[in-house]
Amino acid sequence: MTKPHLTYTLSIPIRPEQLTSSADLRFTFTGTFKSLLQQTNHTPIAPPKPTPNPETFLKTLKTHSKIYQASMSRQFAADLPPDIEQTTLKDEPKDWFIKTADFRDDCDRVLQHRNGEYTQLLKDLAIYDQILQEHCDKIIVLRPSNYGKYDVLINAAMQCLGYTKEQFQFIIVQPIKLYAFHKPSQKIHPIPDIATDELIKEIGMDALRWHSFRVPLTGVAPINISTAGQPTPADSLYRVQATHARCCALLKRAAQQGIIELDTNDQWQITAIPPSSSENPGDNPHTLTLTHQLQSTPQILEQSAKELAPHLLCQHLETLRETCELWFKSLTLDAENCTLLLKVKQTFFDILQNVLKIQAAELAGVN
């Protein structure tokens, strides 16, 4: 049986009724990654919930080079005589430690206390190890930002067990931060958090999703509520949606002029090109740049899925938009350009609507 290429686990789901701050909204959008993984030949799975026995798991680790038993961690013992464990502390109860300090943790961590109690770290390691051994070859765990520095600890512990960053990723999703334009000072200023339902009403869910995905998950997502969700060029989402809408409008115009036959019922496609249409390549200097950028889309999708980095897709759409803006200025509607227009339109649609779950609207008034 072939192992799935990737497992994505959302360990702490947040239901809408649990949201206490609009800052938490960003974490709820991570369910979108299932679509991203499916678009790139990854297989997002929810493996059967493992129930490993921490006692059995610890027994398998006791001879591991990164596991040791002592009365205190290496860090605490560093300033004491080197034979302290064999002399003064010889009869003292001992804990089982894992050498997380070897991988950028502050100190080694306890797996089992001297009273026999197993730590949450050991239990989590047992679960992740079982998943990787039996169900998949990679785990990406997402946590909300209020989970502390556990990501450093668990990543270090997994590396102690021999797992690489490629096999195990623990990502803290940072919250959103709200800003607004202050008329008296004519500057953008941070503002206090506002109620979730008010924020959604103010800028809309599409704008929330876009600006949440537009920066890396590990960085705070700034949202300017003075422009976000507004139909103005000041908003990056509007600019991207307007480019999609412009492609739709140009394709419809080409169909009206008889340059192409266009089917927009179920899925946009050029069904026929009349014989009288020009087949000569255009002289638009931006055609080649746009073509190369479109050809890079599968690689960017793959990288975005591999790293759970939706901001790469947003950046790609914004780069395409900039090239399209230049391309449109001297665009001639002929058969070849209409074919490219359709590819551009479909790329915007697929990434926005099928992956990011954001409407790729055909905006009114776009010609």
XYZ file of C-alpha atoms in Angstrom:
367
model
C 0.000 0.000 0.000
C 1.446 3.378 -1.033
C 1.770 5.870 1.766
C 0.049 9.257 1.294
C 2.450 12.036 0.442
C 1.270 14.287 3.245
C -0.868 14.279 6.337
C -2.293 17.540 7.518
C -3.696 17.533 11.042
C -5.622 20.343 12.657
C -5.154 19.468 16.305
C -7.177 22.244 17.916
C -10.317 23.055 15.938
C -12.018 26.313 16.862
C -15.770 26.487 16.374
C -17.346 29.877 15.548
C -19.071 30.013 18.919
C -15.681 29.632 20.606
C -14.214 32.735 18.987
C -13.518 35.355 21.617
C -11.595 37.713 19.345
C -11.466 38.539 15.657
C -7.750 37.788 15.894
C -8.679 34.104 16.192
C -10.474 34.126 12.847
C -7.312 33.490 10.889
C -6.842 30.060 12.415
C -10.317 28.986 11.308
C -9.353 29.538 7.655
C -6.707 26.813 7.748
C -9.328 24.266 6.720
C -8.741 25.633 3.229
C -5.463 23.730 3.078
C -7.319 20.524 2.280
C -8.226 22.090 -1.062
C -4.647 23.220 -1.613
C -3.274 19.749 -0.960
C -5.837 18.109 -3.223
C -4.891 20.483 -6.044
C -1.255 19.347 -5.950
C -1.376 15.534 -5.866
C -0.932 15.488 -2.114
C -3.339 13.362 -0.142
C -4.656 15.102 2.942
C -5.828 12.441 5.349
C -7.126 12.235 8.861
C -5.463 9.034 10.084
C -7.275 6.846 12.601
C -6.821 8.331 16.025
C -3.851 6.486 17.481
C -3.896 5.229 21.052
C -0.252 4.445 21.764
C 0.823 3.236 25.178
C 3.335 5.765 26.595
C 4.916 3.084 28.791
C 5.576 0.820 25.799
C 6.843 3.746 23.733
C 9.238 4.894 26.462
C 10.671 1.366 26.729
C 11.635 1.556 23.047
C 13.439 4.842 23.711
C 15.467 3.964 26.802
C 18.481 2.861 24.762
C 18.250 5.839 22.407
C 21.293 8.120 22.364
C 19.129 11.194 22.982
C 17.353 9.744 26.022
C 18.863 9.521 29.487
C 17.857 9.001 33.123
C 19.109 11.369 35.786
C 18.163 13.242 38.938
C 18.483 16.531 37.086
C 18.953 17.699 33.516
C 22.397 18.124 31.965
C 21.948 21.883 32.162
C 21.391 21.895 35.926
C 24.212 19.421 36.504
C 26.712 21.405 34.419
C 27.956 23.488 37.391
C 28.201 20.497 39.735
C 30.962 17.860 40.043
C 30.958 15.552 37.004
C 30.369 12.462 39.166
C 27.424 13.994 41.048
C 25.000 11.331 39.796
C 27.278 8.492 40.954
C 28.014 10.028 44.351
C 25.768 12.572 46.073
C 22.693 11.790 43.961
C 23.289 8.072 43.675
C 20.174 7.104 45.654
C 17.986 10.017 44.519
C 14.906 9.291 42.360
C 15.492 9.901 38.673
C 13.560 11.298 35.738
C 13.780 10.279 32.082
C 14.968 13.177 29.897
C 15.160 13.802 26.153
C 18.021 15.975 24.833
C 15.922 18.717 23.245
C 18.628 21.260 24.119
C 20.638 19.771 21.227
C 18.014 21.255 18.875
C 17.595 24.841 20.078
C 15.337 24.177 23.063
C 16.270 25.975 26.313
C 17.007 22.757 28.161
C 16.381 19.021 28.091
C 12.809 17.998 28.853
C 11.295 15.322 31.033
C 9.487 12.369 29.445
C 8.700 10.545 32.683
C 8.828 12.031 36.154
C 10.497 10.205 39.028
C 7.072 9.342 40.456
C 6.281 7.401 37.273
C 3.995 10.026 35.740
C 4.321 10.423 31.961
C 4.500 13.934 30.526
C 2.295 15.299 27.762
C 5.424 15.555 25.640
C 5.944 11.782 25.771
C 2.283 11.157 24.935
C 2.436 13.520 21.947
C 5.691 11.986 20.720
C 4.131 8.541 20.905
C 1.179 9.703 18.807
C 3.273 11.447 16.144
C 5.720 8.570 15.946
C 2.910 6.055 15.439
C 1.312 8.171 12.701
C 4.598 8.505 10.836
C 5.377 4.827 11.235
C 1.997 3.518 10.149
C -0.034 6.054 8.237
C 1.984 8.641 6.351
C 5.382 10.082 5.610
C 4.777 13.656 6.762
C 2.802 15.517 9.426
C 2.043 19.210 9.589
C 0.459 20.290 12.859
C -1.214 23.687 13.057
C -1.846 25.443 16.364
C -3.368 28.822 17.228
C -1.011 31.502 18.488
C -2.027 31.191 22.133
C -0.294 27.816 22.442
C 2.970 29.229 23.767
C 6.417 27.951 22.781
C 5.415 24.306 22.565
C 6.324 24.351 18.872
C 10.025 24.777 19.728
C 9.865 21.931 22.218
C 7.991 19.428 20.049
C 10.088 20.179 16.967
C 13.265 19.666 18.993
C 11.955 16.416 20.471
C 10.969 15.042 17.054
C 14.435 15.864 15.734
C 15.892 14.006 18.715
C 14.008 10.948 17.487
C 15.528 11.353 14.033
C 12.630 13.033 12.207
C 13.535 15.884 9.883
C 11.742 19.175 9.341
C 10.569 17.728 6.051
C 8.800 14.903 7.899
C 7.365 16.939 10.771
C 6.327 20.565 10.879
C 4.686 22.356 13.765
C 3.311 25.714 12.692
C 1.976 28.415 14.998
C -0.638 30.415 13.113
C -0.238 34.031 14.184
C -3.378 36.197 14.567
C -4.614 39.120 12.524
C -3.938 42.708 13.576
C -6.373 45.471 12.703
C -5.460 48.912 11.371
C -7.479 51.891 10.157
C -6.888 55.214 8.464
C -6.869 58.134 10.906
C -8.099 61.245 9.101
C -6.646 63.896 11.483
C -3.121 62.487 11.204
C -3.561 61.160 7.661
C -1.818 57.953 8.745
C -2.636 54.290 9.259
C -2.835 53.382 12.952
C -3.389 50.085 14.822
C -6.814 49.817 16.407
C -8.218 47.632 19.204
C -9.847 44.353 18.337
C -13.509 44.523 17.352
C -16.217 41.898 17.625
C -15.955 39.090 15.085
C -19.411 39.601 13.589
C -18.767 43.346 13.265
C -15.473 42.752 11.461
C -17.068 40.316 9.024
C -19.893 42.775 8.392
C -17.409 45.603 7.881
C -15.085 44.051 5.285
C -16.628 40.703 4.328
C -15.390 37.141 4.609
C -13.547 37.155 1.267
C -11.372 40.098 2.329
C -10.720 38.458 5.701
C -9.563 35.277 4.019
C -7.420 37.057 1.434
C -5.594 39.290 3.902
C -5.180 36.363 6.310
C -3.538 34.272 3.587
C -1.497 37.134 2.115
C 1.313 36.890 4.684
C 3.090 33.777 6.035
C 1.160 31.913 8.710
C 4.061 32.467 11.092
C 3.709 36.254 10.838
C 0.927 38.532 12.102
C -1.572 39.343 9.331
C -2.230 43.107 9.102
C -5.667 44.157 7.878
C -6.492 47.779 7.086
C -10.249 47.907 7.571
C -10.374 51.300 5.834
C -9.589 49.669 2.483
C -9.996 45.890 2.883
C -13.116 44.630 1.167
C -13.747 47.985 -0.504
C -14.175 48.152 -4.320
C -11.211 50.461 -4.795
C -7.699 49.978 -6.249
C -6.319 50.534 -2.741
C -7.335 46.966 -1.867
C -5.119 44.172 -3.211
C -7.990 41.669 -3.363
C -10.091 44.048 -5.430
C -7.200 44.527 -7.856
C -6.855 40.767 -8.298
C -10.612 40.242 -8.692
C -10.744 43.119 -11.177
C -8.095 41.411 -13.313
C -10.179 38.235 -13.406
C -13.231 40.295 -14.307
C -11.321 42.120 -17.046
C -10.344 38.793 -18.621
C -13.989 37.713 -18.581
C -15.095 40.984 -20.187
C -12.451 40.797 -22.924
C -13.330 37.196 -23.752
C -17.000 38.089 -24.016
C -16.131 41.016 -26.264
C -14.065 38.722 -28.494
C -17.042 36.354 -28.735
C -19.363 39.230 -29.660
C -16.934 40.295 -32.409
C -16.833 36.757 -33.802
C -13.152 36.221 -33.015
C -13.966 33.136 -30.900
C -16.951 31.051 -29.924
C -17.191 31.058 -26.149
C -19.123 28.714 -23.856
C -19.690 30.192 -20.384
C -22.533 27.927 -19.227
C -20.806 25.359 -17.032
C -17.106 25.956 -17.497
C -15.490 28.745 -19.421
C -13.938 27.457 -22.628
C -13.336 28.471 -26.207
C -15.389 26.022 -28.252
C -14.294 27.224 -31.696
C -12.150 29.785 -33.479
C -13.625 30.998 -36.792
C -11.304 30.478 -39.780
C -11.144 34.212 -40.401
C -9.446 34.828 -37.031
C -5.825 35.900 -37.094
C -3.367 33.146 -36.213
C -0.315 35.411 -36.247
C 1.431 35.985 -32.906
C 0.854 39.439 -31.494
C 3.614 41.944 -30.878
C 2.678 42.690 -27.266
C 6.010 42.754 -25.370
C 4.405 41.416 -22.182
C 2.951 38.262 -23.756
C 6.078 36.187 -23.183
C 6.437 37.345 -19.562
C 2.829 36.473 -18.837
C 3.185 33.078 -20.511
C 6.222 32.209 -18.381
C 4.459 33.319 -15.212
C 1.474 31.115 -16.021
C 3.771 28.165 -16.681
C 5.231 28.570 -13.190
C 1.807 28.160 -11.528
C 2.051 24.367 -10.915
C 5.433 24.779 -9.215
C 4.131 27.581 -7.011
C 1.082 25.523 -6.090
C 3.322 22.607 -5.178
C 5.607 24.762 -3.040
C 2.627 26.372 -1.337
C 1.194 22.953 -0.492
C 4.533 21.539 0.635
C 5.185 24.439 3.001
C 1.546 25.292 3.810
C 2.312 28.762 2.510
C -0.815 30.283 0.909
C 0.911 33.666 0.774
C 2.915 32.316 -2.177
C -0.327 31.944 -4.137
C -1.432 35.468 -3.245
C 1.946 36.810 -4.338
C 1.666 34.866 -7.594
C -1.751 36.344 -8.364
C -0.503 39.844 -7.600
C 2.496 39.329 -9.879
C 0.211 38.097 -12.651
C -2.041 41.074 -12.087
C 0.833 43.514 -12.528
C 1.870 41.890 -15.797
C -1.721 41.747 -17.017
C -2.139 45.458 -16.347
C 0.752 46.161 -18.723
C -0.402 43.513 -21.204
C -3.926 44.908 -21.412
C -2.674 48.352 -22.476
C -1.644 47.166 -25.941
C -3.662 43.958 -26.172
C -5.095 43.016 -29.563
C -8.033 40.635 -29.462
C -7.031 37.779 -31.737
C -7.272 34.008 -31.424
C -3.888 33.531 -29.796
C -4.404 36.276 -27.223
C -7.890 34.973 -26.436
C -6.393 31.567 -25.659
C -3.923 33.229 -23.300
C -6.702 35.345 -21.798
C -8.634 32.212 -20.985
C -5.584 30.655 -19.288
C -5.132 33.801 -17.199
C -8.800 33.875 -16.290
C -8.797 30.214 -15.298
C -5.629 30.566 -13.203
C -7.161 33.402 -11.194
C -10.417 31.477 -10.818
C -8.785 28.200 -9.748
C -6.524 29.754 -7.117
C -9.086 32.177 -5.721
C -12.213 30.064 -5.753
C -11.054 26.451 -5.801
C -8.069 26.777 -3.442
C -8.441 29.884 -1.266
C -12.266 29.704 -1.277
C -12.570 33.368 -2.245
C -15.083 34.538 -4.829
C -13.534 35.337 -8.220
C -16.382 37.693 -9.021
C -17.060 39.213 -12.414
C -17.125 42.807 -11.261
C -19.671 45.181 -12.703
C -18.368 48.062 -14.769
C -15.111 46.352 -15.791
C -14.486 46.668 -19.518
